[in-house]
């Protein structure tokens, strides 16, 4: 047994050793106290204190051990059931004999102490005291009766005749002293056995409490001690006056008891007090023996209970440790090591357990290392998928959705989380616009296409989205089919950009090819008109004039169209300067309002709180001209034409943007052209070039803005959003402002 085990054992044993020492001290002192009753009184408090300390410590030890055991049993701790079974057996074996011995020992002690005292003597002393009290009560009642008789005689006696009357009454009734007082306790007259006059020596006046009792119509009678150890009876009664106008008085009688009465009473009282003193020790003796015996019984029970718990725990501990270790291994803790209790069979079992857990721990470490590497790869793959600009979907062999990335949600415009573990057909129930997407995907998956690529067009009203789908069949174990992965991109913007680039190239070439011969044609027509106009007859002259004018007008129209081509094909050269959009709108609107008479009715709803933006004023002026011109052309046949231009600030925090809205009450945009409004040469006008809105879109995008167009039910509406640039604020200053 090593030093650590010894220390643990001593820490568990020392409470019992302490209680055993207290028990020994208490027994020694109790033995000395029972042999010497005088010494018992001095040791009683100390013995009581020691016994109380012993009881408290025992209760603490018992309660602590029982509470721990009960807690372990309720929690289902391993080994607690076996420990509780051993503990219960010890309780029955230890407590029952101790209680039997305790009961009979207590009975024997009580009978032994009671035999020390004669009950008949105690009864005789009680009778003697009762007899003395009865005799005194008879004497007192007789004196009270005589005093009332004397008070009746004095009720009609005047104050002047009070003293002689008191002398006669004292001698008649053989009294020691008789006195008459007024209501305030002042002496009126007095007479005593010594024959002294009332005016030479004041008698003992009744106190305020006695006078208060007399004023309430009551009498007072009591036995008072006097000097020399003698006793006297004091009786005080009221004297009611018969004469009107004379106040009531107080009569006091003092009658000494005979000396033999006092001696006999004192003798009986002294004997009884001595006996009571002896009887007083009987209770403490019984209590002390009972307490000591109880202490012995409790400590004996404690030792038995503690020993049973200690032995049961030491016996069960190796089994409990082994069971806990097995449970830990079952929960995945393969680093559990158990202390080897010894070299016996149980020790060999514990050693084998430790070797087994060590091998499992090494194997588990290797498995966790592989899992961590797989988790790193999975995290890496998820990170890549999250930051991809393409949507990614993976399916199992039955076509059920397994994983997706957030970009897939954004492109499809739906939340795919509810579809995990389901076929993608559910999506068309809530989003019919995705039917082409689901049809293409289901077709290739059902046909088992290993690698495929397809373009899908999703139509949602006027919105048209083009998706490029690429699917691949995943390899499975042993060459089996492992599911599908689908990668798709929204190529709408890219296709539109390609189309815009192609149209820009077409416009550039057309402008170049058409513009070159226009000037010679115009000059040639004007020269022919100038040279031949005067030499021709009137009829031919009119024909020549009309023809040359037509050529010149058409050339001017072609020049306007070529300029539009040039503007559309021209690369962006934005010269951004601080600009107040409201001021620009007012200038353009005033120009249109001033045309031909009343002018064009334009209603302005401008947000005066708009901040300045950085923009090219010339390019934005062209945007306004194109939009107002389109509205003006659309309102040509409208009876009450109206154009409304509105500006407002929108957005949150630092992501503010300006909104510019142009509305009219014309026929609106043709429904068949809603998805091609901003494409070049898309127009329903006979003489339109189809570049107005295309140029507007290009200029807005050059300013990092966006635009949209739709019909409001009572006309057309174009909405432009332009970001706000803080004038004169650098990116570093913006960062400091945020901080």
XYZ file of C-alpha atoms in Angstrom:
739
model
C 0.000 0.000 0.000
C 1.602 3.287 -1.125
C 1.667 6.561 0.816
C -1.141 8.076 -1.256
C -3.481 5.246 -0.396
C -2.558 5.544 3.296
C -3.280 9.284 3.272
C -6.657 8.730 1.621
C -7.481 6.056 4.183
C -6.517 8.338 7.081
C -8.627 11.184 5.691
C -11.625 8.876 5.652
C -10.971 7.354 9.094
C -10.090 10.425 11.161
C -13.734 11.620 11.717
C -14.573 8.309 13.369
C -11.392 8.440 15.462
C -12.306 11.933 16.641
C -15.779 10.846 17.677
C -14.358 7.807 19.470
C -12.043 10.097 21.460
C -14.948 12.339 22.402
C -16.886 9.305 23.512
C -14.009 8.114 25.728
C -13.645 11.552 27.361
C -17.390 11.786 27.953
C -17.506 8.333 29.547
C -14.552 9.064 31.860
C -16.053 12.363 33.027
C -19.482 10.827 33.448
C -17.984 8.048 35.586
C -16.287 10.618 37.823
C -19.485 12.672 38.037
C -21.643 9.738 39.094
C -19.224 8.889 41.931
C -19.256 12.435 43.330
C -22.568 14.324 43.108
C -20.992 17.647 44.173
C -18.529 17.329 41.360
C -21.340 16.492 38.941
C -22.759 20.026 39.173
C -19.420 21.488 38.089
C -19.007 19.055 35.187
C -22.601 19.056 33.980
C -22.270 21.936 31.493
C -19.030 20.584 30.071
C -20.504 17.115 29.679
C -23.594 18.534 28.007
C -21.463 20.545 25.577
C -19.310 17.535 24.723
C -22.378 15.384 24.191
C -24.002 17.979 21.929
C -20.831 18.303 19.857
C -20.663 14.535 19.540
C -24.307 14.304 18.475
C -23.932 17.082 15.892
C -20.788 15.544 14.424
C -22.409 12.143 14.282
C -25.494 13.508 12.564
C -23.315 15.350 10.051
C -21.312 12.223 9.270
C -24.367 10.015 8.999
C -26.316 12.561 6.974
C -23.404 13.214 4.599
C -22.792 9.553 3.875
C -26.479 8.706 3.524
C -27.092 11.743 1.300
C -24.193 10.851 -0.985
C -25.378 7.285 -1.223
C -28.977 8.333 -1.925
C -27.826 10.827 -4.569
C -25.708 8.222 -6.296
C -28.620 5.781 -6.229
C -31.037 8.335 -7.728
C -28.535 9.215 -10.432
C -28.053 5.554 -11.223
C -24.344 5.656 -10.406
C -22.529 2.445 -11.057
C -21.984 0.463 -7.833
C -24.546 2.434 -5.829
C -27.071 -0.420 -5.799
C -24.582 -2.917 -4.411
C -23.345 -0.383 -1.853
C -26.922 0.341 -0.789
C -27.649 -3.365 -0.411
C -24.640 -3.886 1.873
C -25.500 -0.733 3.797
C -29.100 -1.892 4.388
C -27.941 -5.246 5.696
C -25.542 -3.548 8.122
C -28.275 -1.203 9.359
C -30.477 -4.122 10.314
C -27.616 -6.077 11.881
C -26.143 -3.139 13.839
C -29.053 -0.940 14.868
C -31.505 -3.537 16.183
C -29.152 -5.015 18.855
C -27.938 -1.563 19.866
C -31.500 -0.308 20.296
C -32.452 -3.341 22.385
C -29.447 -2.860 24.683
C -30.123 0.878 24.832
C -33.760 0.372 25.862
C -33.070 -2.077 28.687
C -30.036 -0.133 29.923
C -32.091 3.032 30.081
C -34.801 1.287 32.077
C -32.234 -0.086 34.520
C -30.624 3.336 35.038
C -33.966 5.045 35.671
C -35.042 2.403 38.199
C -31.679 2.589 39.962
C -31.824 6.375 40.349
C -35.477 6.328 41.470
C -34.593 3.798 44.160
C -32.254 6.339 45.752
C -35.262 8.455 46.879
C -38.140 7.503 49.279
C -41.385 8.617 47.778
C -43.215 8.424 51.181
C -40.893 11.012 52.727
C -41.533 13.347 49.872
C -45.276 12.914 50.385
C -44.995 13.574 54.147
C -43.089 16.801 53.538
C -45.680 17.881 51.053
C -48.440 17.187 53.607
C -46.598 19.159 56.304
C -46.246 22.147 54.028
C -49.904 21.870 53.096
C -50.891 21.752 56.780
C -48.821 24.855 57.570
C -50.335 26.764 54.675
C -53.843 25.730 55.752
C -53.248 26.953 59.348
C -51.891 30.291 58.149
C -54.854 30.704 55.829
C -57.261 30.110 58.740
C -55.506 32.689 60.951
C -55.438 35.173 58.058
C -59.150 34.730 57.325
C -60.015 35.219 61.009
C -57.988 38.441 61.155
C -59.635 39.712 57.962
C -63.074 39.102 59.487
C -62.140 40.962 62.680
C -60.737 43.849 60.665
C -63.994 44.236 58.740
C -65.879 44.308 62.059
C -63.573 47.046 63.360
C -64.005 49.000 60.134
C -67.765 48.863 60.607
C -67.416 50.302 64.142
C -65.089 53.093 62.902
C -67.390 54.104 60.054
C -69.406 56.399 62.332
C -66.461 57.552 64.501
C -65.145 61.054 63.994
C -61.508 61.865 63.510
C -61.239 63.335 67.015
C -62.415 60.099 68.658
C -60.442 57.819 66.329
C -57.388 57.363 68.579
C -59.295 56.256 71.720
C -61.461 53.996 69.642
C -58.388 52.333 68.074
C -56.933 51.672 71.549
C -60.119 50.023 72.653
C -60.340 47.900 69.518
C -56.676 46.824 69.765
C -57.119 45.722 73.363
C -60.453 44.094 72.586
C -59.081 41.976 69.717
C -55.549 41.627 71.135
C -53.796 43.108 68.096
C -50.202 44.163 67.594
C -50.965 47.426 65.772
C -54.013 49.136 64.335
C -53.887 52.344 62.237
C -56.340 54.607 60.431
C -55.275 56.447 57.205
C -56.934 58.767 54.754
C -57.126 58.000 51.020
C -53.659 59.497 50.423
C -51.984 57.286 53.028
C -51.645 59.990 55.731
C -51.966 58.739 59.306
C -55.137 59.795 61.096
C -54.670 57.695 64.259
C -52.713 54.632 65.343
C -52.429 52.274 68.315
C -49.859 49.559 69.092
C -49.009 47.174 71.932
C -46.311 49.533 73.209
C -49.037 52.184 73.949
C -47.336 54.920 71.930
C -49.472 57.749 70.607
C -49.982 58.212 66.950
C -48.318 61.625 66.975
C -45.021 60.347 68.461
C -44.202 57.476 66.008
C -45.575 56.981 62.507
C -46.828 53.489 61.743
C -45.934 51.535 58.563
C -48.136 53.094 55.857
C -49.627 50.851 53.143
C -48.088 51.406 49.726
C -49.728 52.978 46.674
C -50.531 49.568 45.203
C -52.414 48.573 48.381
C -54.289 51.914 48.515
C -55.258 51.550 44.854
C -56.682 48.111 45.633
C -58.629 49.550 48.631
C -60.047 52.402 46.511
C -61.495 49.746 44.193
C -63.429 48.358 47.218
C -61.158 45.324 47.773
C -59.364 44.080 50.889
C -55.688 43.277 51.244
C -54.236 40.442 53.385
C -50.675 39.102 53.242
C -47.861 37.595 55.341
C -44.884 40.006 55.659
C -41.431 39.383 57.149
C -40.196 41.672 59.928
C -36.885 42.287 61.628
C -35.418 39.338 63.514
C -36.718 36.773 61.067
C -40.275 36.936 62.404
C -43.502 37.139 60.402
C -46.612 39.290 60.727
C -50.005 39.429 59.051
C -50.977 42.697 57.341
C -54.682 43.267 56.685
C -55.981 46.468 55.056
C -59.692 47.195 54.483
C -61.721 50.313 53.507
C -63.669 52.274 56.132
C -66.792 53.797 54.586
C -68.000 56.997 56.308
C -71.640 57.273 57.396
C -71.557 61.082 57.599
C -72.145 63.106 54.483
C -69.130 65.188 53.576
C -66.655 62.938 55.424
C -64.235 61.046 53.122
C -63.722 57.299 53.307
C -60.707 56.072 55.245
C -58.373 53.057 55.337
C -57.909 50.681 58.280
C -54.690 48.669 58.612
C -54.089 45.882 61.142
C -50.658 44.331 61.829
C -50.687 41.083 63.838
C -47.368 39.291 64.627
C -47.432 35.493 64.351
C -46.405 33.471 67.404
C -42.729 32.516 67.450
C -43.464 28.809 67.493
C -45.468 29.127 64.245
C -42.541 30.779 62.578
C -40.063 28.220 63.917
C -42.202 25.285 62.841
C -42.788 26.768 59.373
C -39.104 27.491 58.968
C -38.197 23.953 60.041
C -40.631 22.353 57.613
C -39.531 24.685 54.816
C -35.859 23.991 55.451
C -36.403 20.233 55.455
C -38.433 20.407 52.280
C -35.819 22.613 50.559
C -33.080 20.170 51.476
C -35.094 17.312 50.076
C -35.867 19.294 46.932
C -32.169 19.923 46.514
C -31.611 16.206 46.565
C -34.527 15.605 44.232
C -33.171 18.266 41.858
C -30.120 16.141 41.179
C -32.241 13.177 40.161
C -33.315 14.789 36.863
C -29.794 15.846 35.782
C -28.472 12.433 36.735
C -31.113 10.716 34.652
C -30.551 13.174 31.801
C -26.782 12.793 31.983
C -26.890 8.995 32.012
C -29.514 8.987 29.249
C -27.517 11.438 27.154
C -24.289 9.524 27.670
C -25.957 6.239 26.857
C -27.546 7.813 23.773
C -24.165 9.148 22.729
C -22.626 5.707 23.076
C -25.469 4.180 21.063
C -25.309 6.811 18.327
C -21.538 6.612 17.967
C -21.722 2.834 17.939
C -24.324 2.966 15.179
C -22.251 5.561 13.345
C -19.131 3.430 13.499
C -21.073 0.448 12.213
C -22.721 2.411 9.409
C -19.542 4.210 8.412
C -17.576 0.967 8.475
C -20.178 -0.730 6.304
C -20.224 2.128 3.790
C -16.430 2.334 3.763
C -16.005 -1.413 3.322
C -18.733 -1.609 0.675
C -17.206 1.239 -1.313
C -13.710 -0.225 -1.166
C -15.100 -3.566 -2.295
C -17.257 -2.092 -5.061
C -14.773 0.569 -6.261
C -12.797 -1.650 -8.701
C -16.021 -3.038 -10.161
C -17.468 0.474 -10.420
C -14.324 1.812 -12.107
C -14.405 -1.033 -14.604
C -18.084 -0.425 -15.366
C -17.472 3.331 -15.767
C -14.545 2.643 -18.042
C -16.673 0.339 -20.172
C -19.404 2.998 -20.371
C -16.807 5.616 -21.336
C -15.522 3.394 -24.128
C -19.096 2.866 -25.293
C -19.507 6.677 -25.384
C -16.362 7.062 -27.469
C -13.777 7.950 -24.800
C -10.915 5.626 -25.670
C -8.352 7.387 -23.458
C -9.869 6.036 -20.264
C -7.315 4.391 -17.964
C -8.215 2.614 -14.728
C -6.031 2.331 -11.617
C -4.864 -1.230 -11.053
C -6.155 -2.308 -7.602
C -3.673 -5.161 -7.131
C -2.241 -8.333 -8.585
C -5.315 -10.482 -8.119
C -7.765 -11.580 -10.779
C -9.523 -8.203 -10.716
C -6.182 -6.457 -11.263
C -5.459 -8.658 -14.299
C -8.890 -7.778 -15.685
C -8.222 -4.045 -15.237
C -4.814 -4.345 -16.962
C -6.434 -6.101 -19.911
C -9.034 -3.353 -20.099
C -6.335 -0.650 -20.178
C -4.467 -2.439 -22.972
C -7.671 -2.782 -24.975
C -8.552 0.920 -24.644
C -5.003 1.881 -25.647
C -5.267 -0.074 -28.888
C -8.739 1.307 -29.591
C -7.472 4.832 -28.906
C -4.687 4.483 -31.455
C -7.117 3.169 -34.056
C -9.600 5.931 -33.263
C -6.874 8.558 -33.630
C -6.132 7.327 -37.122
C -9.827 7.370 -38.000
C -10.240 10.923 -36.689
C -7.211 12.052 -38.656
C -8.804 10.690 -41.812
C -12.111 12.331 -40.889
C -10.401 15.676 -40.337
C -8.739 15.456 -43.722
C -12.082 14.598 -45.302
C -13.704 17.491 -43.423
C -11.011 19.865 -44.670
C -11.629 18.698 -48.219
C -15.380 19.037 -47.767
C -15.011 22.523 -46.292
C -12.722 23.486 -49.132
C -15.229 22.195 -51.659
C -18.092 24.038 -49.924
C -16.045 27.244 -49.912
C -15.329 26.883 -53.603
C -18.991 26.185 -54.365
C -20.096 29.133 -52.232
C -17.820 31.561 -54.058
C -18.576 30.243 -57.522
C -20.586 32.511 -59.790
C -22.364 29.423 -61.139
C -25.219 27.550 -59.562
C -24.413 23.966 -58.558
C -26.883 21.159 -57.809
C -26.083 17.537 -56.985
C -28.510 14.615 -57.170
C -28.428 11.021 -56.008
C -29.040 8.027 -58.257
C -32.813 8.397 -57.918
C -32.795 12.056 -58.913
C -33.305 13.438 -55.394
C -31.607 16.741 -54.579
C -28.629 16.290 -52.240
C -26.734 19.595 -52.118
C -26.839 23.066 -53.605
C -25.043 26.381 -53.251
C -26.492 29.796 -52.525
C -25.887 31.010 -56.067
C -28.347 28.358 -57.285
C -31.009 29.922 -55.055
C -30.250 33.367 -56.447
C -30.292 32.324 -60.102
C -33.484 30.248 -59.837
C -35.148 32.705 -57.478
C -36.357 29.979 -55.084
C -35.285 28.462 -51.770
C -34.056 24.936 -52.458
C -33.755 23.915 -48.790
C -37.271 22.342 -48.641
C -36.341 20.216 -51.684
C -33.447 18.365 -50.047
C -34.106 14.636 -50.477
C -36.863 15.221 -53.051
C -37.040 15.176 -56.827
C -36.898 18.572 -58.488
C -40.426 18.238 -59.849
C -41.801 19.945 -56.729
C -40.300 23.245 -57.810
C -42.626 23.720 -60.800
C -45.678 23.581 -58.527
C -44.759 26.954 -57.030
C -42.649 28.337 -59.899
C -44.205 27.431 -63.277
C -41.565 29.546 -65.050
C -39.001 26.828 -64.154
C -40.822 24.129 -66.152
C -38.304 24.302 -69.064
C -35.451 23.997 -66.572
C -36.979 20.908 -64.921
C -37.910 19.337 -68.285
C -34.363 19.551 -69.661
C -32.834 18.258 -66.429
C -35.278 15.332 -66.102
C -34.822 14.405 -69.769
C -31.041 14.058 -69.533
C -31.116 12.309 -66.150
C -33.692 9.751 -67.313
C -31.721 9.073 -70.495
C -28.546 8.604 -68.481
C -26.544 11.121 -70.506
C -22.960 11.087 -69.168
C -22.131 14.678 -70.163
C -24.479 17.181 -71.683
C -24.962 20.904 -72.216
C -28.127 22.810 -72.965
C -29.482 26.350 -73.068
C -32.804 27.059 -71.333
C -34.903 30.200 -71.656
C -37.101 31.100 -68.658
C -39.928 33.515 -69.406
C -41.634 35.371 -66.551
C -43.922 37.924 -68.131
C -41.709 40.568 -69.715
C -38.580 39.214 -68.005
C -36.513 36.788 -70.014
C -33.688 34.765 -68.440
C -31.273 32.575 -70.367
C -29.537 29.749 -68.471
C -26.643 27.637 -69.703
C -26.834 24.125 -68.176
C -23.970 21.621 -68.004
C -24.608 18.203 -66.472
C -22.258 15.342 -65.623
C -22.929 11.852 -64.328
C -20.875 11.092 -61.212
C -18.977 7.804 -60.894
C -20.020 5.495 -58.067
C -18.456 2.561 -56.259
C -17.438 -0.404 -58.421
C -18.272 1.483 -61.604
C -21.906 2.059 -60.672
C -23.929 5.196 -61.299
C -23.207 7.714 -58.500
C -25.706 10.469 -59.261
C -25.557 13.735 -61.178
C -24.045 17.176 -60.743
C -25.494 20.165 -62.573
C -23.688 23.473 -63.115
C -25.638 26.350 -64.624
C -25.076 30.064 -65.243
C -27.295 33.016 -65.953
C -25.960 34.102 -69.368
C -28.679 36.660 -70.010
C -26.377 39.589 -69.372
C -23.549 38.016 -71.329
C -25.778 37.326 -74.340
C -27.149 40.838 -74.136
C -23.611 42.226 -73.964
C -22.591 40.160 -76.977
C -25.660 41.332 -78.841
C -24.991 44.943 -77.895
C -21.377 44.591 -79.022
C -22.505 43.102 -82.328
C -25.028 45.886 -82.850
C -22.395 48.448 -81.963
C -20.097 46.988 -84.587
C -22.939 46.971 -87.128
C -23.802 50.565 -86.257
C -20.172 51.627 -86.544
C -19.749 49.992 -89.961
C -23.085 51.342 -91.207
C -22.215 54.833 -90.035
C -18.837 54.617 -91.752
C -20.159 53.174 -95.022
C -23.199 55.444 -95.253
C -21.684 58.702 -94.067
C -18.922 58.826 -96.701
C -21.149 59.188 -99.853
C -23.814 61.370 -98.213
C -21.968 64.668 -98.536
C -21.077 64.207 -102.250
C -24.664 63.197 -102.988
C -26.012 66.276 -101.221
C -23.496 68.583 -102.913
C -24.158 67.065 -106.325
C -27.903 67.499 -105.963
C -27.513 71.120 -104.890
C -25.098 71.821 -107.800
C -27.468 70.298 -110.380
C -30.290 72.414 -108.978
C -28.145 75.529 -109.042
C -26.902 75.100 -112.636
C -29.999 73.724 -114.316
C -32.737 75.595 -112.500
C -32.748 78.679 -114.679
C -32.229 76.929 -118.032
C -35.202 74.585 -117.869
C -38.821 75.266 -118.687
C -41.211 75.842 -115.838
C -42.527 72.318 -115.788
C -39.095 70.653 -115.774
C -37.859 73.283 -113.336
C -40.570 72.315 -110.865
C -39.726 68.645 -111.304
C -36.018 69.326 -110.785
C -36.674 71.441 -107.709
C -38.889 68.790 -106.132
C -36.405 66.006 -106.911
C -33.326 67.807 -105.629
C -35.178 68.887 -102.472
C -36.199 65.274 -101.863
C -32.594 64.153 -102.279
C -31.350 66.786 -99.810
C -34.057 65.973 -97.239
C -33.358 62.254 -97.424
C -29.645 62.901 -97.089
C -30.318 64.957 -93.931
C -32.463 62.102 -92.578
C -29.688 59.647 -93.362
C -27.200 61.931 -91.587
C -29.397 61.987 -88.482
C -29.595 58.203 -88.530
C -25.825 57.951 -89.067
C -25.242 60.284 -86.110
C -27.479 58.044 -84.004
C -25.432 55.043 -85.146
C -22.257 56.893 -84.202
C -23.570 57.800 -80.750
C -24.572 54.210 -80.085
C -21.299 52.734 -81.355
C -19.107 55.367 -79.698
C -17.051 53.988 -76.761
C -17.921 55.488 -73.337
C -16.061 58.698 -72.552
C -17.724 59.884 -69.374
C -16.596 63.250 -68.018
C -18.042 63.071 -64.520
C -18.465 66.376 -62.701
C -20.607 67.411 -59.714
C -24.148 67.640 -60.985
C -27.505 68.586 -59.508
C -29.984 66.336 -61.265
C -33.006 68.502 -60.413
C -31.433 71.546 -62.084
C -30.693 69.550 -65.233
C -34.278 68.247 -65.358
C -35.723 71.765 -64.985
C -33.531 73.060 -67.829
C -34.582 70.302 -70.223
C -38.264 70.562 -69.207
C -38.281 74.343 -69.720
C -36.902 73.854 -73.219
C -39.737 71.492 -74.151
C -42.387 73.617 -72.465
C -41.333 76.593 -74.562
C -41.954 74.965 -77.926
C -44.809 76.050 -80.208
C -47.376 77.894 -78.242
C -48.308 76.319 -74.962
C -45.556 73.728 -75.295
C -45.438 70.184 -74.011
C -47.175 69.682 -70.584
C -44.489 68.315 -68.276
C -45.216 67.880 -64.541
C -42.188 67.860 -62.229
C -42.145 66.160 -58.804
C -38.566 66.695 -57.691
C -37.137 65.798 -54.306
C -35.345 68.949 -53.174
C -33.279 66.958 -50.669
C -31.375 65.163 -53.429
C -27.597 65.384 -53.031
C -25.284 66.118 -55.952
C -23.952 63.233 -57.982
C -20.914 62.765 -60.184
C -22.128 62.376 -63.757
C -21.687 63.566 -67.322
C -24.286 66.308 -67.719
C -24.247 66.093 -71.520
C -24.883 62.357 -71.557
C -27.684 62.601 -68.958
C -29.187 65.495 -70.937
C -29.306 63.147 -73.946
C -31.070 60.538 -71.755
C -33.755 63.084 -70.845
C -34.107 64.228 -74.468
C -34.567 60.654 -75.700
C -37.129 59.768 -73.021
C -39.142 62.983 -73.468
C -39.010 62.616 -77.244
C -40.313 59.037 -77.011
C -43.158 60.197 -74.759
C -43.877 63.124 -77.059
C -44.113 60.808 -80.069
C -46.352 58.394 -78.137
C -48.660 61.261 -77.074
C -49.105 62.602 -80.607
C -52.674 61.338 -80.868
C -53.611 61.691 -77.183
C -56.197 64.373 -76.420
C -54.785 65.429 -73.037
C -51.102 64.523 -73.125
C -49.232 64.495 -69.832
C -45.629 63.748 -68.965
C -44.525 63.411 -65.342
C -40.898 63.429 -64.213
C -40.145 62.449 -60.608
C -36.931 62.198 -58.590
C -36.479 60.714 -55.146
C -33.815 59.374 -52.798
C -33.980 55.706 -51.968
C -31.907 53.028 -50.246
C -30.509 52.480 -46.738
C -27.344 53.382 -44.851
C -24.509 54.273 -47.257
C -26.085 52.452 -50.230
C -28.282 55.362 -51.330
C -29.250 55.842 -54.942
C -31.320 58.300 -56.938
C -34.473 57.266 -58.730
C -35.521 59.113 -61.899
C -38.999 58.213 -63.166
C -40.503 59.379 -66.486
C -44.193 58.553 -67.045
C -46.742 59.472 -69.703
C -50.419 58.744 -70.306
C -49.960 57.421 -73.821
C -50.721 53.953 -75.216
C -47.673 52.429 -73.522
C -45.082 50.017 -74.861
C -46.180 47.220 -77.227
C -46.497 43.958 -75.296
C -44.638 42.028 -78.002
C -41.603 44.263 -77.590
C -41.352 44.297 -73.785
C -38.409 41.890 -73.748
C -36.604 43.825 -76.553
C -37.228 47.431 -75.567
C -33.574 48.274 -75.019
C -32.198 46.373 -78.002
C -30.959 48.380 -80.993
C -33.393 48.887 -83.894
C -36.330 47.695 -81.795
C -39.104 50.155 -82.715
C -42.685 50.284 -83.936
C -42.365 53.787 -85.432
C -42.327 54.234 -89.178
C -39.421 56.677 -89.147
C -37.751 55.630 -85.866
C -34.213 54.286 -85.780
C -34.836 52.075 -82.759
C -31.737 53.449 -80.998
C -33.331 55.893 -78.531
C -33.863 53.521 -75.587
C -30.745 51.538 -76.498
C -28.667 54.711 -76.147
C -30.460 55.529 -72.858
C -29.595 52.078 -71.522
C -25.975 52.433 -72.601
C -25.561 55.854 -70.966
C -27.189 54.690 -67.707
C -24.911 51.656 -67.576
C -21.915 53.915 -68.225
C -22.890 55.692 -64.986
C -23.092 52.336 -63.097
C -26.858 52.642 -62.977
C -29.790 50.477 -63.961
C -33.113 51.041 -65.646
C -36.407 49.272 -66.210
C -39.513 49.915 -68.277
C -43.091 48.740 -67.985
C -46.690 49.736 -68.599
C -48.688 51.227 -65.728
C -52.147 50.608 -67.197
C -52.543 54.264 -68.215
C -49.263 54.813 -70.033
C -45.577 53.966 -70.114
C -43.091 54.237 -67.267
C -39.281 54.236 -67.331
C -37.380 54.103 -64.038
C -33.654 54.883 -63.789
C -31.463 54.309 -60.730
C -28.168 56.162 -60.360
C -25.725 55.627 -57.480
C -24.746 58.579 -55.317
C -21.075 59.624 -55.248
C -19.943 61.751 -52.313
C -18.252 64.802 -53.818
C -14.692 65.327 -52.627
C -14.643 62.325 -50.254
C -11.853 59.817 -50.705
C -12.259 56.070 -49.970
C -9.946 56.486 -46.945
C -12.191 59.230 -45.549
C -15.246 57.027 -46.107
C -13.572 54.255 -44.099
C -12.743 56.683 -41.272
C -16.339 57.920 -41.280
C -17.647 54.373 -40.933
C -15.242 53.723 -38.033
